[in-house]
Short mmCIF file of C-alpha atoms and ligand atoms in Angstrom, two decimals:
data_model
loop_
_atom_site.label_atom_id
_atom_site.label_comp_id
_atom_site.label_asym_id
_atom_site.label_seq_id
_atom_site.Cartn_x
_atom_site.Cartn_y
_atom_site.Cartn_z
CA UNK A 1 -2.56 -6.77 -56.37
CA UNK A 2 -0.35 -7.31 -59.37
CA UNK A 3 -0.35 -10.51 -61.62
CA UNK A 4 2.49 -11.52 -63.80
CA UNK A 5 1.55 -14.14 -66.71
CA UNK A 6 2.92 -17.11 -67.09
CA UNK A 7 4.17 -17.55 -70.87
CA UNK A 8 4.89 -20.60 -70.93
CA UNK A 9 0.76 -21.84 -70.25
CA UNK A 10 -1.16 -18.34 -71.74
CA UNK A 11 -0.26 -17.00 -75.29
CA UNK A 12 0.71 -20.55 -76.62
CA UNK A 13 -0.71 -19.41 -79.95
CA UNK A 14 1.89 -17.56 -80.31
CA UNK A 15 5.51 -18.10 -80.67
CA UNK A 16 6.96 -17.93 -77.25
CA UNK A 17 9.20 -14.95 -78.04
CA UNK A 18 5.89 -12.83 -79.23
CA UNK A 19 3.95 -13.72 -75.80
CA UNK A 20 5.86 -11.09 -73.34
CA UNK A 21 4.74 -8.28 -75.83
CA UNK A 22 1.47 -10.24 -76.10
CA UNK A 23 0.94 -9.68 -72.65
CA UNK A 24 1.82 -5.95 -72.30
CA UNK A 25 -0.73 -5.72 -75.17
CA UNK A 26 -3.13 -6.82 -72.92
CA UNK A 27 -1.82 -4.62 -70.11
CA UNK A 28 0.68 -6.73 -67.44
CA UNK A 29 3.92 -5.25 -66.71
CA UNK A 30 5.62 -8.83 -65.65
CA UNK A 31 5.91 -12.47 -66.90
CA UNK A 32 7.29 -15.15 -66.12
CA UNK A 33 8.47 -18.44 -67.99
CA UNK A 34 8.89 -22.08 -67.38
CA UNK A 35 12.56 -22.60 -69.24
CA UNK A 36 12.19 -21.51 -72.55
CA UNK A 37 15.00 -23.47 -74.38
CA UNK A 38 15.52 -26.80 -75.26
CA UNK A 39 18.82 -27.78 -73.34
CA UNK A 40 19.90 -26.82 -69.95
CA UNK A 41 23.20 -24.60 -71.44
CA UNK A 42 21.37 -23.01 -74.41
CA UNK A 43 23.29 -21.08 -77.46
CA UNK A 44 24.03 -17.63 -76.11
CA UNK A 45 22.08 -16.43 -79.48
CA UNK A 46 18.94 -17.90 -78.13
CA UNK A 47 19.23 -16.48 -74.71
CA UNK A 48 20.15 -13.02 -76.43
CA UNK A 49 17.01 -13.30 -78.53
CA UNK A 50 14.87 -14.44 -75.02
CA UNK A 51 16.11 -11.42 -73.04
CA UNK A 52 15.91 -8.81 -76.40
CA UNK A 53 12.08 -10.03 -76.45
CA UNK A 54 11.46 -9.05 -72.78
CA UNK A 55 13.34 -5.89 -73.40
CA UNK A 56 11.64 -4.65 -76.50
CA UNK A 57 8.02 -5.52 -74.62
CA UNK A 58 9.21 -3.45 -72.00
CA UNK A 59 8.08 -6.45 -69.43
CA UNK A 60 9.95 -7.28 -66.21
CA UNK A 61 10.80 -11.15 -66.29
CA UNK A 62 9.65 -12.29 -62.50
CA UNK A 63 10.19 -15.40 -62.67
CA UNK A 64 12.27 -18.45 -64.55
CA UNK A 65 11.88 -22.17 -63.92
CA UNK A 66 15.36 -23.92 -63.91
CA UNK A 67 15.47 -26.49 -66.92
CA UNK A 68 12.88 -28.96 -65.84
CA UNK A 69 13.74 -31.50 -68.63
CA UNK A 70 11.15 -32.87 -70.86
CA UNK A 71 7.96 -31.44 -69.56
CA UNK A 72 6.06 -32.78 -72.20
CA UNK A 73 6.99 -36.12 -72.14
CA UNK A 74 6.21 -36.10 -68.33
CA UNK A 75 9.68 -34.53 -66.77
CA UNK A 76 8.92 -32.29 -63.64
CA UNK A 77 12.61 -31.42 -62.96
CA UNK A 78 16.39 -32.41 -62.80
CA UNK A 79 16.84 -31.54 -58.72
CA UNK A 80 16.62 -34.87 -57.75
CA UNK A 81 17.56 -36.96 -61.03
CA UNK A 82 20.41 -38.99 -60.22
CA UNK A 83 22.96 -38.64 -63.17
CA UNK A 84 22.03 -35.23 -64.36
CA UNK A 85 24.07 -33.34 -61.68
CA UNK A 86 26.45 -31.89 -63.75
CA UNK A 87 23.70 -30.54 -66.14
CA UNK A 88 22.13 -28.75 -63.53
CA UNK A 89 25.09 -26.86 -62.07
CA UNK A 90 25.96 -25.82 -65.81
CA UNK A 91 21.63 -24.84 -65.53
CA UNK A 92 22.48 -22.91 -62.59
CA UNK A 93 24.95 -20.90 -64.07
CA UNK A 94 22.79 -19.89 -66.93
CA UNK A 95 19.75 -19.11 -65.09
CA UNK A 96 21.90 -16.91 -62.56
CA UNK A 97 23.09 -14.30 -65.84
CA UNK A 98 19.68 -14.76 -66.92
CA UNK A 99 18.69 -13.04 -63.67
CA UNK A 100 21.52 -11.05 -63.64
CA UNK A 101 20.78 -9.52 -67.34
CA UNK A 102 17.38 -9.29 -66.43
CA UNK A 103 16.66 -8.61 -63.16
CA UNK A 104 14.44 -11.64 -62.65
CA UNK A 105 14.88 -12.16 -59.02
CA UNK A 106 12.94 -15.83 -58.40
CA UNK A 107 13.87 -18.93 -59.95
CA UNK A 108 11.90 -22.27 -59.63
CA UNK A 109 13.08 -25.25 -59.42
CA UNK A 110 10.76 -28.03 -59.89
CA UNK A 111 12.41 -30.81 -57.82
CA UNK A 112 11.54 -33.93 -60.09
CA UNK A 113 9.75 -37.36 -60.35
CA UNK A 114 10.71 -40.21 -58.59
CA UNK A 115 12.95 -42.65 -60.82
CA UNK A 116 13.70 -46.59 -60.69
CA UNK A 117 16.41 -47.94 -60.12
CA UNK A 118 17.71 -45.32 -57.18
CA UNK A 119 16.39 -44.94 -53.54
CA UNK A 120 14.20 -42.47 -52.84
CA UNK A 121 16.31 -41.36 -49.98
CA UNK A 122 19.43 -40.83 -52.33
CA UNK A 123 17.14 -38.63 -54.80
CA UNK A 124 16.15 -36.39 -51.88
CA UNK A 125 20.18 -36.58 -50.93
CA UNK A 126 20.52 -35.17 -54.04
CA UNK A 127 18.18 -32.80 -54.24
CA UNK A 128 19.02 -30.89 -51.23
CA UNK A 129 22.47 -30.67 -52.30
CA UNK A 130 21.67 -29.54 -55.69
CA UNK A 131 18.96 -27.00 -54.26
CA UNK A 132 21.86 -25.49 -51.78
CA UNK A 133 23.75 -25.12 -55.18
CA UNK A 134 21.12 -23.66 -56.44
CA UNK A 135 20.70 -21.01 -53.82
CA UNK A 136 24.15 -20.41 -53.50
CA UNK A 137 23.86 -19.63 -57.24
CA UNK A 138 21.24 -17.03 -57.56
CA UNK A 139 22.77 -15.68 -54.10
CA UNK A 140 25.21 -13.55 -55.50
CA UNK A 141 22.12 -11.51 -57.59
CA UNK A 142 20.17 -11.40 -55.21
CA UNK A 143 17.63 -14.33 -56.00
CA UNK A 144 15.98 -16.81 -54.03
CA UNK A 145 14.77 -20.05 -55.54
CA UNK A 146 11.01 -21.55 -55.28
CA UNK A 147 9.89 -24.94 -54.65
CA UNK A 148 7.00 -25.85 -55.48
CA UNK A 149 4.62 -28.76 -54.84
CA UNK A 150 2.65 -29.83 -58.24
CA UNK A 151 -0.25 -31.92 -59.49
CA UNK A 152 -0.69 -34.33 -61.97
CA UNK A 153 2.34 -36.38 -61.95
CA UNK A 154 2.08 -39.07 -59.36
CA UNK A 155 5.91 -40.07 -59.57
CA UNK A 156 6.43 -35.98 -58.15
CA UNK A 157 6.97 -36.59 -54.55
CA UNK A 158 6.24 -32.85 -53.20
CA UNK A 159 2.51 -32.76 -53.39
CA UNK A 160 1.95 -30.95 -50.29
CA UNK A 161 3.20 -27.41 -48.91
CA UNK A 162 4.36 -29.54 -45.80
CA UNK A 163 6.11 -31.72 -48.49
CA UNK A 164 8.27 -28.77 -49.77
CA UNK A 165 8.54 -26.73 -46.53
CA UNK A 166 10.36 -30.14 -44.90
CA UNK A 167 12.96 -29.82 -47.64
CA UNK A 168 13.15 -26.19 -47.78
CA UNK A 169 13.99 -26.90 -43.68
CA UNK A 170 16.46 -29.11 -45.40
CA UNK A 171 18.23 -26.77 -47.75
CA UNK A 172 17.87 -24.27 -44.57
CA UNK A 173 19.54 -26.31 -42.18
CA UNK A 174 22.40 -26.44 -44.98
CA UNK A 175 23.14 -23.12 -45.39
CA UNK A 176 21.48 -21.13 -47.37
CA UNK A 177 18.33 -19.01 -46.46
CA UNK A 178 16.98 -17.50 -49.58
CA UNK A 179 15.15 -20.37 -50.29
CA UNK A 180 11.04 -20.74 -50.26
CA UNK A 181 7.93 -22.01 -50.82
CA UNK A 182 6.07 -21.43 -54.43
CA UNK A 183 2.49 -22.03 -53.60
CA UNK A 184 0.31 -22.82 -56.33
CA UNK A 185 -3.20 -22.97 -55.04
CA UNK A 186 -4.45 -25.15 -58.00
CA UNK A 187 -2.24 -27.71 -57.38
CA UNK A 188 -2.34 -27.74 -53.83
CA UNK A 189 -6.30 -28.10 -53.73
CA UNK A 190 -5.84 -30.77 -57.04
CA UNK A 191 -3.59 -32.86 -54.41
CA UNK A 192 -5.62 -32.65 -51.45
CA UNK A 193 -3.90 -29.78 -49.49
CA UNK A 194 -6.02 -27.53 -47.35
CA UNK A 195 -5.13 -24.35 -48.78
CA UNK A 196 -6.77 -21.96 -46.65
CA UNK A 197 -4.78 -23.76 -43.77
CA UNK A 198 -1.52 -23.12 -45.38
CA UNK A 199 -2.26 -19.48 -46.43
CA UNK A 200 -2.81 -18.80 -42.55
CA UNK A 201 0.08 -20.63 -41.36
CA UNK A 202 2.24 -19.48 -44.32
CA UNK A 203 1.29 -16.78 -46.54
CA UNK A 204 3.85 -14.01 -45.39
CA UNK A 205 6.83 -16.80 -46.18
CA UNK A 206 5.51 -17.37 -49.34
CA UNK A 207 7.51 -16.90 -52.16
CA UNK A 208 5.64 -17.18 -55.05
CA UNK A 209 1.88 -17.52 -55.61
CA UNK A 210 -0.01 -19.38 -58.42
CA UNK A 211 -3.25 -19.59 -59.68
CA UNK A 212 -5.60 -21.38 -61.89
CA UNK A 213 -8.90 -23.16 -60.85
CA UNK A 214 -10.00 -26.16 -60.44
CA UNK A 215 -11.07 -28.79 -62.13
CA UNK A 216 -9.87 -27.98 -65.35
CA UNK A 217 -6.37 -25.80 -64.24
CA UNK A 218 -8.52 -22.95 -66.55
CA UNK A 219 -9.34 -19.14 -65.70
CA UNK A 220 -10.47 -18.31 -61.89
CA UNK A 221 -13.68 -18.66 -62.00
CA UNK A 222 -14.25 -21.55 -64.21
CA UNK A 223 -13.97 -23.58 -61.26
CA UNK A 224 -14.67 -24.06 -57.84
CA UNK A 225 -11.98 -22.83 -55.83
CA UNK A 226 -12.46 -19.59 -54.32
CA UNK A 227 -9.31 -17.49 -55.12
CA UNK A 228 -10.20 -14.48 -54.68
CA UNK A 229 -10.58 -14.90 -51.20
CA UNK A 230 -7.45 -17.03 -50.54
CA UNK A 231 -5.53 -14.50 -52.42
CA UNK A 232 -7.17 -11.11 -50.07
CA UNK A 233 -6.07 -13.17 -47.59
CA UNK A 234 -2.47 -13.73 -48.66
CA UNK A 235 -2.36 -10.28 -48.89
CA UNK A 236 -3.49 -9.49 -45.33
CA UNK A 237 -1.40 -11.77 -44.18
CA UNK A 238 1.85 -10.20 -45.48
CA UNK A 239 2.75 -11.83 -48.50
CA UNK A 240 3.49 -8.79 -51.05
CA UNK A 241 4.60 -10.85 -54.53
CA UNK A 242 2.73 -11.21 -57.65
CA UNK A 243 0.31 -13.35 -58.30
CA UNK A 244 1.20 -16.05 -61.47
CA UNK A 245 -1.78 -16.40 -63.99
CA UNK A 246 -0.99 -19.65 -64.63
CA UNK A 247 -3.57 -21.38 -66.19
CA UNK A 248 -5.02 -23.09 -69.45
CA UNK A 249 -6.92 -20.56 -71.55
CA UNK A 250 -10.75 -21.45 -71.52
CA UNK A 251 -11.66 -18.75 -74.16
CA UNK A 252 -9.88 -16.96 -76.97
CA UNK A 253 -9.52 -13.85 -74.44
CA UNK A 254 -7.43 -15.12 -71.68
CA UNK A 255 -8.11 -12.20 -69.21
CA UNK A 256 -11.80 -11.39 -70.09
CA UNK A 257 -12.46 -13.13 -66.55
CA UNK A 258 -10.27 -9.92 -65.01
CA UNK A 259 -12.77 -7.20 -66.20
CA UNK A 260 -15.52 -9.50 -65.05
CA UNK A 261 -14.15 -9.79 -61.67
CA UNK A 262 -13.05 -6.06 -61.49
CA UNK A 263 -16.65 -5.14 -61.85
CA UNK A 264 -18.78 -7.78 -59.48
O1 3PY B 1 4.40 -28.40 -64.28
C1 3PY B 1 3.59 -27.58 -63.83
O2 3PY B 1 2.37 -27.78 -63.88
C2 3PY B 1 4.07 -26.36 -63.22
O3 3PY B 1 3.31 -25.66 -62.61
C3 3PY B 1 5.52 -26.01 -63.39
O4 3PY B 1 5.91 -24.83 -62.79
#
């Protein structure tokens, strides 16, 4: 099994270009960010500096969220915001030489919260056509992008795997194939999914897998989910990715739970 930490949740103490050599420090091989930059077309200084920091760790980037907009202030993505279109083709364009330059192969694109003042059916109109643009973009390096059904925001309409696997049929039934689902087990049980369910009906299609537990979204075993398990099973099932640590540090040594485990 081989994890890949997600910088953009672990190392926060630190600035974010100091976390992918952070995490070779600690002994992973592979991150992976949510987008690092403030806009959607960032100065090509600060993407320099982002891909010289993943190079000098000696880390592979695995995976890259498109820009997502203001995730702080409650944003879960542009892919079905009605009026940002143009932004995220430009996004596109940027996270596809980000790949390129980097060999990052997955890019997710978190599809976005339901907005007033637009029907729901024209934001998922949108989104499909701005997630076959989105395939189409990474295509030509080889990517594939992830969509991912998330917790927390009640205004995010994918909350289930079934929710994203009906668009990915979408996006599918469009075109392009390199397209698929990122499942993130803590959200998934947070919303109500039965995870186990959609590991044996899915787990070789997957394209990405998460993990924190739950409650709390902290280290595995902090919780009550039983990850280890799902993710054996994942495994037998096919699915040969990385896993994303993706969760809220509990304690100041993020990974101590890995020795633990390694040894019961
Ligand atoms: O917003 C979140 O919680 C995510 O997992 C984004 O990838």
């Amino acid at each position: 099994m081989s994890y890949t930490v997600n910088c953009s949740i672990l190392l926060t103490d630190l600035p974010l270009l100091e976390r992918p050599a952070a995490a070779k420090a600690a002994g992973f091989d592979a991150v992976e960010f949510w987008w690092p930059f403030a806009e959607s077309v960032p100065a090509d200084r600060d993407v320099d500096a982002f891909v010289r920091a993943l190079d000098d760790a000696g880390v592979q980037l695995s995976g890259l969220n498109f820009n997502a907009g203001d995730m702080p202030a409650g944003d879960r993505g542009l892919v079905s915001w009605i009026g940002r279109e143009d932004e995220f083709a430009q996004n596109i364009a940027v996270v596809a030489a980000i790949g390129e330059r980097t060999g990052c192969r997955a890019f997710n694109a978190l599809y976005g919260n339901r907005r007033d003042g637009h029907r729901p059916e024209a934001q998922d109109e949108l989104a499909v056509a701005n997630l076959v643009a989105a395939a189409e973009g990474v295509a030509g390096i080889g990517g594939t992008v992830l969509l991912e059904p998330v917790s927390g925001t009640e205004a995010y309409p994918l909350k289930t795997a079934q929710d994203a696997l009906d668009v990915i049929g979408a996006v599918r039934a469009a075109g392009p194939q390199n397209i698929a689902l990122l499942a993130d087990f803590y959200h998934l049980a947070v919303n109500g999914d039965d995870v186990g369910a959609v590991i044996e009906a899915h787990a070789a299609g997957f394209g990405h897998v998460q993990i924190a537990d739950a409650p709390g979204r902290n280290e595995p075993g902090t919780g009550e989910l039983p990850l280890q398990r799902w993710i054996d099973r994942t495994y037998e099932l096919g699915y040969t990715g990385r896993i994303g640590l993706e969760y809220k540090a509990s304690q100041p040594d993020p990974f101590a739970w890995l020795a633990r485990a390694a040894s019961a």
